[in-house]
Amino acid sequence: MYPKIGHVSLHKSLIFAVSQDIAAKRGCRAAALKTGRSCHMYEDFGTILNRGFKTWVRNLNICIPYVLNFFINLILFVFFFVLIGALLYVSGSMNVVDPAVLTNEEIYSMIWDGFKNNIPVSVALVLAFFLLSMILQAFFTAGAIGMAKKASETGDTVFSDMFRSGWKNSFRLFLTSLLLALMVLAGIVFIVPGALTIGDLNSLVHNPGLPVKGMGVLGAGVMLWTVYLLVISILFSLAPYALVIDELDPLDALKAGYGFFMSNKLDVFFLWTFSVGLAFVNGFIGELLGSEILLVSIITYFVPMIILQPFTAVLWTRLYLLGEERKLYNPDDLLSGPDGL
């Protein structure tokens, strides 16, 4: 008499699937707020360090961009120093009959006079030097991140990956660096009240031990600015990696870096602390062994660009790729034989 009603399983219905997905997302958000880690982060911090280290050991050529950046900027600095020194020297020595008989004080005074007579040219040269240096650094940094990305995804990277990633991302990374520099400079507002309270600094320069009104306010402002710099450094530490890996615009890269931090606070903070700690240990060892020893100074100076910077670049890259649910190679699988031995 009545039509037969078929059996419908709620576990296979669309409503049940949607409700399960919503519940999973809510649970994911709650877990992320509680633990400071995204639910997509399927490697813990120790695993990131372990596999990142093995990836770096397998691809030691990631240090090439940092080494090239150092030597090219060194050549650029020497060229700039010689150029501006010659300009100021020639400009200030027009009325000198024999420059060879001048004392050091007279030479410095002459160069200063040359600077005052060529302020627009000198400022233009200084700005050109810093901008060109920033562009070069952006190119090699983007190249190093591109190499770290390729190594993390495939297990290997080659020198051409540096040029490919550098050409594609250097200008956008340069603009991002400018935005971050402006954000850092904005922190100068913290020291303005102290500077206004002190007023004329001539008395402090001539008598450093003389109590000056407002020094406490200025010291507090400097401390606040330092804290502000640390916060900016942590919040946007992933911005360059987001820009290069996902080929984002500068503003989108800053948003992505900030969003990644908000979803993975502990991992970002631990890795930032680890990176700063490595640099601190390297500097401490250099001071402990003696900065007067030339060989020790050279080693501690080159360790960051040959070891620390490439290694931490691989770690930051791996962390970001994991958070974005990218498929990565497991270095343990790459190093094992066909039978997994």
Coordinates of C-alpha atoms in Angstrom, one line a residue, residues 120-135:
P120 CA 74.3 67.1 -4.2
V121 CA 76.8 64.9 -6.1
S122 CA 78.0 63.2 -2.9
V123 CA 74.4 62.4 -1.7
A124 CA 73.5 61.1 -5.1
L125 CA 76.5 58.8 -5.1
V126 CA 75.7 57.5 -1.6
L127 CA 72.1 56.8 -2.5
A128 CA 73.1 55.1 -5.8
F129 CA 75.6 52.9 -3.9
F130 CA 73.0 51.8 -1.3
L131 CA 70.3 51.2 -3.8
L132 CA 72.6 49.2 -6.1
S133 CA 73.8 47.2 -3.0
M134 CA 70.2 46.5 -2.0
I135 CA 69.3 45.3 -5.5

